[in-house]
Short mmCIF file of C-alpha atoms and ligand atoms in Angstrom, two decimals:
data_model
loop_
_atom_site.label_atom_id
_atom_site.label_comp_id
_atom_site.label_asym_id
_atom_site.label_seq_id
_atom_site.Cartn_x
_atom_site.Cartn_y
_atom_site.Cartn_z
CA UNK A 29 108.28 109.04 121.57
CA UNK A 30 108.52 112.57 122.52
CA UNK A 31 106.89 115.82 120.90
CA UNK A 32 110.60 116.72 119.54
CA UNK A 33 109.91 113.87 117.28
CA UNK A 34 106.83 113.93 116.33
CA UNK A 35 107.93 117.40 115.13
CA UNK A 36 111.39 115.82 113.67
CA UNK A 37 108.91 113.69 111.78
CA UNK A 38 106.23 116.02 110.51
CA UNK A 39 108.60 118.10 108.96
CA UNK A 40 110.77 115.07 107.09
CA UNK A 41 107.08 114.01 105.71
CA UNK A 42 106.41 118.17 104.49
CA UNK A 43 109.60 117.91 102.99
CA UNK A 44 109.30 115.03 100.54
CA UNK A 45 107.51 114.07 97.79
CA UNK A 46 108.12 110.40 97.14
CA UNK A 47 108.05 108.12 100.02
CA UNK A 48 108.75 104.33 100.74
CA UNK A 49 107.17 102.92 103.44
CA UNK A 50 108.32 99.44 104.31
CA UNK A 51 107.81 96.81 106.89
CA UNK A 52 109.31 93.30 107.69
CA UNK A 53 109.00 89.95 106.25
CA UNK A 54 106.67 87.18 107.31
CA UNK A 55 104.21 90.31 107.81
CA UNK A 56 101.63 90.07 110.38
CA UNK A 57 98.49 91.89 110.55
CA UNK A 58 100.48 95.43 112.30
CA UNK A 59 102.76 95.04 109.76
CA UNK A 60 100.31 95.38 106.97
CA UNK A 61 98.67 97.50 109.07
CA UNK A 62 101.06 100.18 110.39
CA UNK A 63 102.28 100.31 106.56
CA UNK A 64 99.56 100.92 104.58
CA UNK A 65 97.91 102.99 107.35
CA UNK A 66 100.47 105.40 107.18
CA UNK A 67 101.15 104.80 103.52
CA UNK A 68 97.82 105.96 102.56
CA UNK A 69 97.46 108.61 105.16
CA UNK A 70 100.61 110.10 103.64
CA UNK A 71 98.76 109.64 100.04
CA UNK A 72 96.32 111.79 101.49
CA UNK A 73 98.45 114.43 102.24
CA UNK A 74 99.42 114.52 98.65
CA UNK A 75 102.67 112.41 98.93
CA UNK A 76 103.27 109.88 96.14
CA UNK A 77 103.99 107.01 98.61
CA UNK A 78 105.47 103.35 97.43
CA UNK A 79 104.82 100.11 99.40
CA UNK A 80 107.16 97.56 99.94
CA UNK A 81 106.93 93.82 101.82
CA UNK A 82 109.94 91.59 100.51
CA UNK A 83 107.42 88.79 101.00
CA UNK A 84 104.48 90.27 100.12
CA UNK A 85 100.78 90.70 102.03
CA UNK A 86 99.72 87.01 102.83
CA UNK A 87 96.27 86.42 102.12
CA UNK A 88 94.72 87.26 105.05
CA UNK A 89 95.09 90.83 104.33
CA UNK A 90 94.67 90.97 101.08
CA UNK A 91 91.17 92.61 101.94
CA UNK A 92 92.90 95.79 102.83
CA UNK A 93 92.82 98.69 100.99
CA UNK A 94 96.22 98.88 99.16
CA UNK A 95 97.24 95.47 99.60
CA UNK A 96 97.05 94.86 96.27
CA UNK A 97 99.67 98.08 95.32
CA UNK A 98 102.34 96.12 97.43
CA UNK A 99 105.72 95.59 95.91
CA UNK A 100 108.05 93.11 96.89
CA UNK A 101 110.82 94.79 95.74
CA UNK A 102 112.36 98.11 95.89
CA UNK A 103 112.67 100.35 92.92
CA UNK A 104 113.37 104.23 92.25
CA UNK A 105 114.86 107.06 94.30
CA UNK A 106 113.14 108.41 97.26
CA UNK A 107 113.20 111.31 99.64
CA UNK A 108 112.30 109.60 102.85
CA UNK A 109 112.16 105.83 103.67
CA UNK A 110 110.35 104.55 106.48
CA UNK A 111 110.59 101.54 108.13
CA UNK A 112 107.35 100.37 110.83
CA UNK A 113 107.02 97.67 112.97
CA UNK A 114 110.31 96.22 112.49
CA UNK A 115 113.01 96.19 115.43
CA UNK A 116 116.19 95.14 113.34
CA UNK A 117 116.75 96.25 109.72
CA UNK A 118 117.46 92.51 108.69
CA UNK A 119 113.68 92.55 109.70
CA UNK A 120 112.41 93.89 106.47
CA UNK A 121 115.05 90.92 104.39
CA UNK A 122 117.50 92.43 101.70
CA UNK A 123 114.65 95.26 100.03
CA UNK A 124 116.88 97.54 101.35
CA UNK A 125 120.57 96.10 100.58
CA UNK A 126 121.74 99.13 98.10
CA UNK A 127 120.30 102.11 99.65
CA UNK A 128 121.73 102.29 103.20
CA UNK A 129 120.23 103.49 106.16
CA UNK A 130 116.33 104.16 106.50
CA UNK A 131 115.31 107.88 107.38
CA UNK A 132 112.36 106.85 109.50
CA UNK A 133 112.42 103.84 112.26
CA UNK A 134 108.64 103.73 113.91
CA UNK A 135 107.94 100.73 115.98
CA UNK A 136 106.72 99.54 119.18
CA UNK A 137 109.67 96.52 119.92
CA UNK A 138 111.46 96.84 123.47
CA UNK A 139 114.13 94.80 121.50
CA UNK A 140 114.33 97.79 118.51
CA UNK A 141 118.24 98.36 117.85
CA UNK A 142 117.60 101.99 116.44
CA UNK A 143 118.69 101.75 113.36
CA UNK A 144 117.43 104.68 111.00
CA UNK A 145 118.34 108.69 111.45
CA UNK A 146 114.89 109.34 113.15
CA UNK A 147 114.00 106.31 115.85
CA UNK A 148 110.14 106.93 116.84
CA UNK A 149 109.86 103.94 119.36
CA UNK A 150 107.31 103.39 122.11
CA UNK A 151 107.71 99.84 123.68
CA UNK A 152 104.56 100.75 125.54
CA UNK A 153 102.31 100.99 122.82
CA UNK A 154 100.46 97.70 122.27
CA UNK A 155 100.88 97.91 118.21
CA UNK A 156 103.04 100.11 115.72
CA UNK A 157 99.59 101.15 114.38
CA UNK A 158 99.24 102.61 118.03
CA UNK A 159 102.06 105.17 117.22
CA UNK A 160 101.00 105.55 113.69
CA UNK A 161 97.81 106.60 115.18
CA UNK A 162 99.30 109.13 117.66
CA UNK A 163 101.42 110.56 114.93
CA UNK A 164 98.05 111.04 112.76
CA UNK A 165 96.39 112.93 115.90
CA UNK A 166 99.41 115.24 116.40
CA UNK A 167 100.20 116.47 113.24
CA UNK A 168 96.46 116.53 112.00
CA UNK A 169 96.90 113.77 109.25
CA UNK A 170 93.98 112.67 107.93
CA UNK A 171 92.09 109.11 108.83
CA UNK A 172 90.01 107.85 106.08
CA UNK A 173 88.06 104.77 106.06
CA UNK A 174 90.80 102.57 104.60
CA UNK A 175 92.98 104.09 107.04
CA UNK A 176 90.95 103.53 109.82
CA UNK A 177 90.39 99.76 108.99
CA UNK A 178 94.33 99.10 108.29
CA UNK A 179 95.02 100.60 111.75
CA UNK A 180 92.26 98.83 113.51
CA UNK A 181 93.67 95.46 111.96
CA UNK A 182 96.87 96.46 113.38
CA UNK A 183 95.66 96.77 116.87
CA UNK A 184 93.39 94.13 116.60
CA UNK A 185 96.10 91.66 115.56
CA UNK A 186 99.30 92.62 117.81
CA UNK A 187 96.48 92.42 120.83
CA UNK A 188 95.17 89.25 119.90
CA UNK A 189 91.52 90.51 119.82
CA UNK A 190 92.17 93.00 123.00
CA UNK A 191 93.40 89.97 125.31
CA UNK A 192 97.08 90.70 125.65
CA UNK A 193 98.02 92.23 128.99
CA UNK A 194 99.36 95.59 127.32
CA UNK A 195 95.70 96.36 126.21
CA UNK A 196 94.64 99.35 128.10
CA UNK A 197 91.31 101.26 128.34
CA UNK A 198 92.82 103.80 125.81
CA UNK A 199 93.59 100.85 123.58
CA UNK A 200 89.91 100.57 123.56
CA UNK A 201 89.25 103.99 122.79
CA UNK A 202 91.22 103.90 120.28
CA UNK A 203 89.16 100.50 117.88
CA UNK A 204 86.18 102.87 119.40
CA UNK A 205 87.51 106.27 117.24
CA UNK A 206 88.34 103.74 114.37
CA UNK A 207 85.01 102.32 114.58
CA UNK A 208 83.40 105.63 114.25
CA UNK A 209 85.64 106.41 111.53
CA UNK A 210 83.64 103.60 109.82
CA UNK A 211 85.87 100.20 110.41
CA UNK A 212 83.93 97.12 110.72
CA UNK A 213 85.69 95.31 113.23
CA UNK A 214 83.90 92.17 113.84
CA UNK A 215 84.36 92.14 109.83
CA UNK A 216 88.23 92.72 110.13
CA UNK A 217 88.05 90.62 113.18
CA UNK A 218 86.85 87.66 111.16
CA UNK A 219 88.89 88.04 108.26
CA UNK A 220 92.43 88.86 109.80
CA UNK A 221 91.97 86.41 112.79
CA UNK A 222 89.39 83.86 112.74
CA UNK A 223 88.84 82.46 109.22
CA UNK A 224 91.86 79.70 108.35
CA UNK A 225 91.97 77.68 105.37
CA UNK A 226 91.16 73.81 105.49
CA UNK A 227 94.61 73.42 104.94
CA UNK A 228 95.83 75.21 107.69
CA UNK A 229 94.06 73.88 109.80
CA UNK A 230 94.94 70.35 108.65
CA UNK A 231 98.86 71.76 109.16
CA UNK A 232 98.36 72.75 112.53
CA UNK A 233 96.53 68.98 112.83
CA UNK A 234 100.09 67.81 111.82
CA UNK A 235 101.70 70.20 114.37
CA UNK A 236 98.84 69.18 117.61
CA UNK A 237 99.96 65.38 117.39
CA UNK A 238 103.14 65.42 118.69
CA UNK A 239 102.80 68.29 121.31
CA UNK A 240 104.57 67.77 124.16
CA UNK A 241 103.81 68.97 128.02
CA UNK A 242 106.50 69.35 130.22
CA UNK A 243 107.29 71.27 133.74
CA UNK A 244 104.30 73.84 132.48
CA UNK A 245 106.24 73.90 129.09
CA UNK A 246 104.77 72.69 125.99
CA UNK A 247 106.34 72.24 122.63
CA UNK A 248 105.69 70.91 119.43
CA UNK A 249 107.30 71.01 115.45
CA UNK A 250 105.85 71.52 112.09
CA UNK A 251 108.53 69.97 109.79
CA UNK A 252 108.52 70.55 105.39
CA UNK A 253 106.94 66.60 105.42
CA UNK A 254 103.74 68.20 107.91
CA UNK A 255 103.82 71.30 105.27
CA UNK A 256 103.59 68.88 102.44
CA UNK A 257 101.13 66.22 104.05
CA UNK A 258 98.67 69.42 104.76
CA UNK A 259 98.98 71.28 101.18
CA UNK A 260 99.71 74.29 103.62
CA UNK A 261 101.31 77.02 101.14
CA UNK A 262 102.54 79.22 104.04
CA UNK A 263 106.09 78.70 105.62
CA UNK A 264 104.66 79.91 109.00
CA UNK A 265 102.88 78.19 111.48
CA UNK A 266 99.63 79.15 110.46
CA UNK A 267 99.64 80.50 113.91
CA UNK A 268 99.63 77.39 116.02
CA UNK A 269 101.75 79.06 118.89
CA UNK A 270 98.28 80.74 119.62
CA UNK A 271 96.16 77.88 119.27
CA UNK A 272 98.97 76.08 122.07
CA UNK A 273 99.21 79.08 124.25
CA UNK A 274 95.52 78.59 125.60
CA UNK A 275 96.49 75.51 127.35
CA UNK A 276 95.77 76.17 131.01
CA UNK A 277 98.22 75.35 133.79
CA UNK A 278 100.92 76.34 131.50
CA UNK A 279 103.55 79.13 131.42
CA UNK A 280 106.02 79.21 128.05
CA UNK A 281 104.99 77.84 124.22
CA UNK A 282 107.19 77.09 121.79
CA UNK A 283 106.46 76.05 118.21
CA UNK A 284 109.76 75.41 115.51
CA UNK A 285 108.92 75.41 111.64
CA UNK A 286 111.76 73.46 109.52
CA UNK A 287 112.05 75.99 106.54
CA UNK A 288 113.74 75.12 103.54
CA UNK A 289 116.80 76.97 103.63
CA UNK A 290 118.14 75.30 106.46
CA UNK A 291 116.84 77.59 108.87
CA UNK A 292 114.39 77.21 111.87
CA UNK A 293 111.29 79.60 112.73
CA UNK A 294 110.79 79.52 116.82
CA UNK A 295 108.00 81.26 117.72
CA UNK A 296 107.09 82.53 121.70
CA UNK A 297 104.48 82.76 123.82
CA UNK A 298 104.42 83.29 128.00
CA UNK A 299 102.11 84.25 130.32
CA UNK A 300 102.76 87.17 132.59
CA UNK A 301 105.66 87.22 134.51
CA UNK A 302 107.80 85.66 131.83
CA UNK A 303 109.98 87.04 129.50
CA UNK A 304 110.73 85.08 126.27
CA UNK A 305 112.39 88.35 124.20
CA UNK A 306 115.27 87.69 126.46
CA UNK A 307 115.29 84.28 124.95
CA UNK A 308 114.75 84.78 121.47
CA UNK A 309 117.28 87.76 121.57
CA UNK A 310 119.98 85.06 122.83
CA UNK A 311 119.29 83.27 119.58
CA UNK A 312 119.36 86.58 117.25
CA UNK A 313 115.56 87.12 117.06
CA UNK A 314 113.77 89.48 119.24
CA UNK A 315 109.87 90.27 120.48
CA UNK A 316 108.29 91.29 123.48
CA UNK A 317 107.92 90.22 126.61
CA UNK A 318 104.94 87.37 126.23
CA UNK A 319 105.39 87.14 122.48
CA UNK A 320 108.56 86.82 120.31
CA UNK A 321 110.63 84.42 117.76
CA UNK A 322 113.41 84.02 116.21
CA UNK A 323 115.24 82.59 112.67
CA UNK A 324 117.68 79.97 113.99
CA UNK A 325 119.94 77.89 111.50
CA UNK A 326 120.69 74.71 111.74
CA UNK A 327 118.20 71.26 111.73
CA UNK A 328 115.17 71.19 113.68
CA UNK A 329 115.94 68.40 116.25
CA UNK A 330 119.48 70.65 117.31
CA UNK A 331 117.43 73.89 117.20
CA UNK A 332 114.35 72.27 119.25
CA UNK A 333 116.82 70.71 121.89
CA UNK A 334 118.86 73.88 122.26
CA UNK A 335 115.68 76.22 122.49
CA UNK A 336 114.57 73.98 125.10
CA UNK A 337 117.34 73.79 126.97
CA UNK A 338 117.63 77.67 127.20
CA UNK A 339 113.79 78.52 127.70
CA UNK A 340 113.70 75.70 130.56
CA UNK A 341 116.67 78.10 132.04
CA UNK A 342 115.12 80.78 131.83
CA UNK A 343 112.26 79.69 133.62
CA UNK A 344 114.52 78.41 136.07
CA UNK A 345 114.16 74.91 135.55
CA UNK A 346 116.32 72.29 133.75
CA UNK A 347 116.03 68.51 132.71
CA UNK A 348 116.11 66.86 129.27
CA UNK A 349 113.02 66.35 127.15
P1 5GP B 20 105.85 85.44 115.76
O1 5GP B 20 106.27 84.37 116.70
O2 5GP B 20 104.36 85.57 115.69
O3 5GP B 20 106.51 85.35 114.43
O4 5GP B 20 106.39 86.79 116.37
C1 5GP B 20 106.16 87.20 117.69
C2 5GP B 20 106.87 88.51 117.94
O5 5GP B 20 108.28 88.33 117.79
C3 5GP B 20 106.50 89.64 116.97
O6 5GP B 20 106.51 90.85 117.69
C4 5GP B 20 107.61 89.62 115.94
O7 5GP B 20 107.81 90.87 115.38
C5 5GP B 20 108.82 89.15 116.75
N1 5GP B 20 109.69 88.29 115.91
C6 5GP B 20 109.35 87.13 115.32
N2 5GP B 20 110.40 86.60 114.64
C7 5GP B 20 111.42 87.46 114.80
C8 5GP B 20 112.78 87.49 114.31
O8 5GP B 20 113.25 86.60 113.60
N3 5GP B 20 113.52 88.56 114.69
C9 5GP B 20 113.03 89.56 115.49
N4 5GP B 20 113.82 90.57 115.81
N5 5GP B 20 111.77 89.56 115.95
C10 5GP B 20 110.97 88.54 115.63
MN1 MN B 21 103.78 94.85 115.97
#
């Protein structure tokens, strides 16, 4: 992100009116965040802005200011459309099928394929709400309360409560100016990342007993039997892969949701030193370096052993499960 675009992008923003802001599906907490952060910051400025998340804000988020104004689909004409926290446009699903390419790309994904007329990416920043932030200070946009709390859920989320290795003292100064800006974050804290429904937590029960541990790898499935067992409403893992990453003595987690249209969700995690992007960019998904997935098709025991097999290369280690 240099200050040629920042400028590139205050001056798209003075010239519209309406705006679409979207972001991509199975939306975590800095993609709810980045978009109505900058949605309503753009409101602010007097823009009539539109929201749009093909699969809507799970429930978790549904605290947010906004949330509730959040369209599934898209409707209308619009002067600028911006796309956040999305590296690939089949990120944000099919919302976007009849109008072409995006005017605004802003995301922080080293995998990001640049896809829209204006690319504002910064693989550096530890969430999109980061450069959303930046943006705000440079071009003197407003941050309001509800601003302040969708950004600090942003950062808060992508960061995984400031423990991801990216997190930087200026991270921190950043949930500080958000805090003094009025967020409550051990409130957003609580809500976005700690509270889980008795049924998740009976899914990811489902999930825990038949993980697997091998060569510092460990593995396990959620399949649409687990979902139904648990009442779980979600088609995500109800964030297991973060529950399994805090096994010690371990370097790579994998977790693969059967979905019902014959597809697979693989989600990620490493510690430092590993790089599972690489891997989930082998399989068409993307991510950073210690957290990524992909949307694999096919059935979950050829997904799982194929996964496997590559992540155990890429570790530099081989051997059947
Ligand atoms: P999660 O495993 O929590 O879904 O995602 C971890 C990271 O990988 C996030 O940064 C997310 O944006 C990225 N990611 C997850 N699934 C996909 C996918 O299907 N395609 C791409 N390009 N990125 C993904
Ligand atoms: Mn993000």
């Amino acid at each position: 992100m240099n200050s040629e675009q920042i400028e590139d992008f205050g001056s798209l923003v003075s010239r519209a009116e309406r705006l679409l802001v979207i972001s991509h599906i199975r939306p975590d907490g800095d993609a709810v965040g980045s978009l109505l952060g900058l949605g309503l910051m753009l409101e602010e400025l007097g823009k009539e802005v539109n929201f749009v998340l093909e699969d809507g804000v799970p429930l978790v988020f549904c605290h947010l200011t906004g949330a509730d104004r959040v369209s599934r689909k898209v409707d209308g004409i619009y002067d600028l459309i911006i796309v956040v926290d999305s590296s690939d446009i089949e990120r944000i699903g099919s919302v976007l099928d009849e109008y072409g390419e995006p005017d605004v790309n802003i995301d922080h994904h080293p995998t990001n394929t640049h896809f829209a007329r204006l690319n504002i990416v910064k693989d550096d920043a530890v969430a999109t709400v980061e450069i959303i932030y930046d943006l705000a200070l440079t071009l003197s946009y407003p941050i309001s309360l509800p601003v302040a709390e969708a950004l600090l859920t942003g950062l808060l989320t992508d960061s995984l409560g400031f423990r991801t290795s990216n997190t930087t003292p200026r991270t921190l100064r950043i949930a500080a100016d958000l805090m003094e800006k009025g967020a409550n974050m051990q409130e957003l804290y609580r809500k976005a990342m700690l509270e889980k429904s008795f049924e998740a937590v009976r899914y990811w029960g489902q999930g825990l007993s038949r993980i697997k541990l091998q060569d510092r790898l460990v593995w396990t499935s959620l399949n649409l039997e687990d979902r139904r067992i648990a009442e779980y409403s979600g088609r995500d893992d109800a964030d297991l892969v973060n529950v399994l990453s805090r096994i010690r003595d371990t370097d790579i987690c994998v977790v693969f949701v059967e979905q019902t249209d014959g597809t697979v969700k693989v989600s990620w995690r490493s510690q430092p030193g590993f790089d599972v992007a690489s891997i989930a960019t082998q399989f068409g998904g993307g991510g950073h370096k210690p957290a990524a997935g992909a949307e694999i098709r096919g059935d979950l025991e050829r997904v799982q052993e194929e996964v496997l097999e590559a992540t155990r290369k890429s570790m530099g280690r081989s051997g059947k499960s």
